[in-house]
CSV table of C-alpha atoms and ligand atoms in Angstrom, one decimal:
chain,number,residue,atom,x,y,z
A,1,MET,CA,4.2,19.9,-13.3
A,2,LEU,CA,4.6,18.3,-9.9
A,3,ASN,CA,7.9,19.7,-8.4
A,4,LEU,CA,8.9,18.1,-5.3
A,5,VAL,CA,11.6,18.8,-2.8
A,6,LEU,CA,12.6,15.5,-0.8
A,7,PHE,CA,14.2,16.7,2.3
A,8,GLY,CA,16.0,14.9,5.1
A,9,PRO,CA,19.4,14.4,6.8
A,10,PRO,CA,22.3,12.3,5.1
A,11,GLY,CA,21.3,8.4,5.3
A,12,ALA,CA,17.3,9.3,5.6
A,13,GLY,CA,16.8,7.4,2.6
A,14,LYS,CA,16.4,10.4,-0.1
A,15,GLY,CA,18.0,8.5,-2.7
A,16,THR,CA,16.1,5.2,-2.3
A,17,GLN,CA,12.8,6.8,-2.2
A,18,SER,CA,13.5,9.2,-5.0
A,19,GLU,CA,14.3,6.1,-7.5
A,20,LYS,CA,10.8,4.9,-6.5
A,21,LEU,CA,9.0,8.2,-6.8
A,22,ILE,CA,10.5,9.4,-10.1
A,23,GLU,CA,9.2,5.9,-11.7
A,24,LYS,CA,5.6,6.4,-10.3
A,25,TYR,CA,5.6,10.2,-11.3
A,26,GLN,CA,7.4,10.1,-14.4
A,27,LEU,CA,9.7,12.8,-12.9
A,28,VAL,CA,13.2,14.0,-13.7
A,29,HIS,CA,15.2,13.5,-10.4
A,30,ILE,CA,17.8,16.2,-10.0
A,31,SER,CA,20.4,15.1,-6.9
A,32,THR,CA,22.9,17.9,-6.6
A,33,GLY,CA,25.4,15.3,-5.0
A,34,ASP,CA,25.1,12.8,-7.8
A,35,ILE,CA,25.7,15.7,-10.3
A,36,PHE,CA,28.5,17.0,-8.3
A,37,ARG,CA,30.0,13.4,-8.1
A,38,ALA,CA,29.6,12.9,-12.0
A,39,HIS,CA,31.4,16.1,-12.4
A,40,ILE,CA,34.1,15.0,-10.3
A,41,LYS,CA,34.4,11.5,-11.7
A,42,ASN,CA,34.5,13.2,-15.4
A,43,GLN,CA,37.2,15.6,-14.0
A,44,THR,CA,35.5,18.8,-15.3
A,45,GLU,CA,36.3,22.2,-14.3
A,46,LEU,CA,33.3,22.1,-11.8
A,47,GLY,CA,34.3,18.8,-10.7
A,48,GLN,CA,37.9,20.0,-9.9
A,49,GLN,CA,36.6,23.2,-8.3
A,50,VAL,CA,34.3,21.0,-5.8
A,51,SER,CA,36.1,17.8,-5.2
A,52,GLN,CA,37.9,18.9,-2.1
A,53,ILE,CA,34.9,20.7,-0.7
A,54,ILE,CA,32.7,17.4,-1.2
A,55,ALA,CA,35.7,15.1,0.3
A,56,GLU,CA,35.7,17.2,3.3
A,57,GLY,CA,31.9,17.2,3.7
A,58,ASN,CA,31.5,20.8,3.5
A,59,LEU,CA,28.7,22.5,1.6
A,60,VAL,CA,29.6,23.8,-2.0
A,61,PRO,CA,29.2,27.6,-2.0
A,62,ASP,CA,25.4,28.6,-2.9
A,63,SER,CA,26.6,30.5,-6.1
A,64,VAL,CA,28.3,27.4,-7.8
A,65,THR,CA,25.3,25.1,-6.6
A,66,ILE,CA,22.7,27.5,-7.8
A,67,ALA,CA,24.2,27.8,-11.4
A,68,MET,CA,24.6,24.1,-11.6
A,69,LEU,CA,20.8,23.6,-10.6
A,70,GLU,CA,19.5,25.9,-12.9
A,71,GLU,CA,21.6,24.4,-15.8
A,72,GLU,CA,20.1,21.2,-15.1
A,73,ILE,CA,16.5,22.3,-15.0
A,74,LYS,CA,17.2,24.0,-18.4
A,75,LYS,CA,18.6,20.8,-19.9
A,76,ASN,CA,15.1,19.3,-19.2
A,77,GLU,CA,12.5,21.5,-20.8
A,78,SER,CA,9.9,19.0,-21.5
A,79,ALA,CA,10.1,17.4,-18.1
A,80,LYS,CA,6.7,16.7,-16.3
A,81,GLY,CA,8.1,17.6,-13.2
A,82,PHE,CA,11.3,17.5,-11.1
A,83,ILE,CA,12.2,15.8,-8.0
A,84,PHE,CA,14.8,17.7,-6.2
A,85,ASP,CA,17.1,15.6,-3.8
A,86,GLY,CA,19.9,17.1,-1.9
A,87,PHE,CA,18.5,20.8,-2.9
A,88,PRO,CA,18.0,23.1,-1.4
A,89,ARG,CA,20.2,22.9,1.5
A,90,THR,CA,20.3,26.6,2.6
A,91,VAL,CA,17.6,29.2,2.6
A,92,ALA,CA,19.5,31.1,0.0
A,93,GLN,CA,19.1,28.0,-2.3
A,94,ALA,CA,15.7,28.0,-1.3
A,95,GLU,CA,14.6,31.4,-2.5
A,96,ALA,CA,16.8,31.0,-5.7
A,97,LEU,CA,15.0,27.9,-6.5
A,98,ASP,CA,11.5,29.6,-6.2
A,99,ASN,CA,12.9,32.8,-8.2
A,100,PHE,CA,14.0,30.5,-10.9
A,101,LEU,CA,10.8,28.5,-11.0
A,102,ALA,CA,8.7,31.3,-11.1
A,103,SER,CA,10.7,32.9,-14.0
A,104,ILE,CA,9.9,30.0,-16.1
A,105,GLY,CA,5.9,30.0,-14.7
A,106,GLN,CA,6.6,27.2,-12.3
A,107,GLU,CA,6.6,26.6,-8.7
A,108,ILE,CA,7.3,23.9,-5.8
A,109,SER,CA,4.1,21.7,-5.4
A,110,GLY,CA,5.6,20.4,-2.0
A,111,VAL,CA,8.2,19.7,0.2
A,112,VAL,CA,8.2,16.1,2.1
A,113,ALA,CA,10.7,15.7,4.7
A,114,LEU,CA,12.0,12.3,6.0
A,115,ASP,CA,12.3,12.2,9.7
A,116,VAL,CA,14.7,9.9,11.1
A,117,THR,CA,16.4,10.2,14.7
A,118,GLU,CA,19.9,10.9,14.9
A,119,GLU,CA,20.3,7.4,16.6
A,120,GLU,CA,18.8,5.6,13.4
A,121,LEU,CA,21.0,7.8,11.2
A,122,THR,CA,24.0,6.8,13.4
A,123,GLU,CA,23.1,3.4,12.7
A,124,ARG,CA,22.3,3.3,8.9
A,125,ILE,CA,25.3,5.2,8.3
A,126,ALA,CA,27.6,2.9,9.9
A,127,LYS,CA,26.1,0.1,7.5
A,128,ARG,CA,26.5,2.5,4.4
A,129,GLN,CA,30.3,3.0,5.1
A,130,GLN,CA,30.8,-0.7,4.6
A,131,ILE,CA,29.2,-0.7,1.2
A,132,SER,CA,29.4,2.7,-0.3
A,133,GLY,CA,32.8,3.4,-0.9
A,134,ARG,CA,32.3,7.2,-1.1
A,135,ALA,CA,35.2,9.1,0.4
A,136,ASP,CA,32.9,11.3,2.1
A,137,ASP,CA,31.0,8.8,4.0
A,138,ALA,CA,34.1,8.0,6.1
A,139,ALA,CA,33.0,8.6,9.8
A,140,ASP,CA,34.5,12.1,10.4
A,141,LYS,CA,33.5,13.6,7.2
A,142,LEU,CA,29.9,12.0,7.5
A,143,GLN,CA,29.8,13.7,11.0
A,144,LYS,CA,30.7,17.1,9.3
A,145,ARG,CA,27.8,16.2,6.8
A,146,ILE,CA,25.2,15.8,9.6
A,147,GLU,CA,26.7,19.0,11.4
A,148,GLU,CA,26.0,20.9,8.1
A,149,TYR,CA,22.4,19.9,8.2
A,150,PHE,CA,21.7,20.5,11.8
A,151,SER,CA,23.4,23.9,11.5
A,152,LYS,CA,22.5,25.2,8.0
A,153,THR,CA,19.9,22.8,5.9
A,154,ILE,CA,17.3,22.3,8.8
A,155,HIS,CA,16.4,26.1,8.6
A,156,VAL,CA,15.1,25.6,5.1
A,157,LEU,CA,12.2,23.5,6.8
A,158,PRO,CA,10.4,26.9,8.3
A,159,TYR,CA,11.0,28.5,4.9
A,160,TYR,CA,8.7,25.9,3.4
A,161,GLU,CA,6.5,25.9,6.4
A,162,LYS,CA,5.6,29.3,6.2
A,163,GLN,CA,4.6,28.8,2.7
A,164,GLY,CA,2.3,26.0,4.0
A,165,LYS,CA,4.1,23.5,1.8
A,166,LEU,CA,5.8,21.3,4.1
A,167,ASP,CA,4.9,17.7,5.1
A,168,LYS,CA,6.6,15.2,7.3
A,169,VAL,CA,6.8,11.5,6.8
A,170,ASN,CA,8.4,9.0,9.3
A,171,GLY,CA,11.4,7.8,7.6
A,172,ILE,CA,11.8,4.7,10.0
A,173,GLY,CA,10.6,1.5,8.8
A,174,GLU,CA,10.0,-0.4,5.6
A,175,ILE,CA,10.8,1.0,2.4
A,176,GLU,CA,7.5,0.1,0.9
A,177,THR,CA,5.7,1.4,4.1
A,178,ILE,CA,7.7,4.8,3.9
A,179,PHE,CA,6.8,5.0,0.0
A,180,LYS,CA,3.1,4.7,0.6
A,181,SER,CA,3.1,7.4,3.2
A,182,LEU,CA,5.1,9.5,0.5
A,183,THR,CA,2.8,8.9,-2.2
A,184,THR,CA,-0.5,9.3,-0.1
A,185,ILE,CA,1.0,12.9,0.6
A,186,ILE,CA,2.2,13.7,-3.0
A,187,ASP,CA,-0.9,12.4,-4.5
A,188,GLN,CA,-2.7,15.5,-3.0
A,189,TYR,CA,-0.3,18.0,-4.4
A,190,LYS,CA,-1.4,17.3,-7.8
B,201,LIG,P1,24.4,14.4,-1.0
B,201,LIG,O1,24.9,13.2,-1.9
B,201,LIG,O2,23.4,15.0,-1.2
B,201,LIG,O3,24.9,13.8,0.2
B,201,LIG,O4,25.7,15.4,-1.5
B,201,LIG,C1,27.1,15.1,-1.2
B,201,LIG,C2,27.9,16.4,-1.2
B,201,LIG,O5,27.7,17.1,-2.3
B,201,LIG,C3,27.5,17.1,0.2
B,201,LIG,O6,27.9,16.7,1.3
B,201,LIG,C4,27.7,18.6,-0.5
B,201,LIG,O7,29.5,18.5,-0.2
B,201,LIG,C5,27.5,18.3,-1.9
B,201,LIG,N1,26.2,19.2,-2.1
B,201,LIG,C6,25.2,18.3,-2.7
B,201,LIG,N2,24.2,19.2,-2.7
B,201,LIG,C7,24.6,20.3,-2.5
B,201,LIG,C8,23.8,21.8,-2.0
B,201,LIG,N3,22.5,21.6,-2.5
B,201,LIG,N4,24.6,22.6,-1.7
B,201,LIG,C9,25.8,22.6,-1.3
B,201,LIG,N5,26.6,21.5,-1.6
B,201,LIG,C10,25.8,20.5,-2.0
């Protein structure tokens, strides 16, 4: 199995690149943000529990997020592999993912971090606000999400670096160029 984590701040292009990667490698895409949004839309119990937290740009508690992620993996028993997008966002989540994958005889193959400067991020995000319609893309909420990234999520990188599983890719440039850089690295994980 090829189990990838695509890592990067809000606006780094994780969603766009994930779409292309799942097609190339036939992976199941697990975007915790997308799953939460679907729950909110369908007004499930989980959706009601997290909608306020997400609207404010805060992180959903680890216990809730981890339980949901494990469910998603279990639902896709016959998958050739997974691409985790927007997860893990904390070291506790990274540890939980490692433990869960180990329990089913699997592991993370590699983690690719999209490197984007804060300046570029701000520019992209301003554009996205005009088109996305996501409540958590409003300027103050987005600022909060970026803060969450730099205060909590960034600490996940050394966790994987210690395991020798971290690679970085320049996330600025043409979509196709970035995709090529990603696939060159990912092909070495196989
Ligand atoms: P995203 O689409 O990945 O930017 O996620 C949107 C929002 O969903 C985040 O700002 C968080 O509120 C919540 N969320 C998504 N993934 C996670 C996660 N792994 N841990 C905690 N909260 C998450």
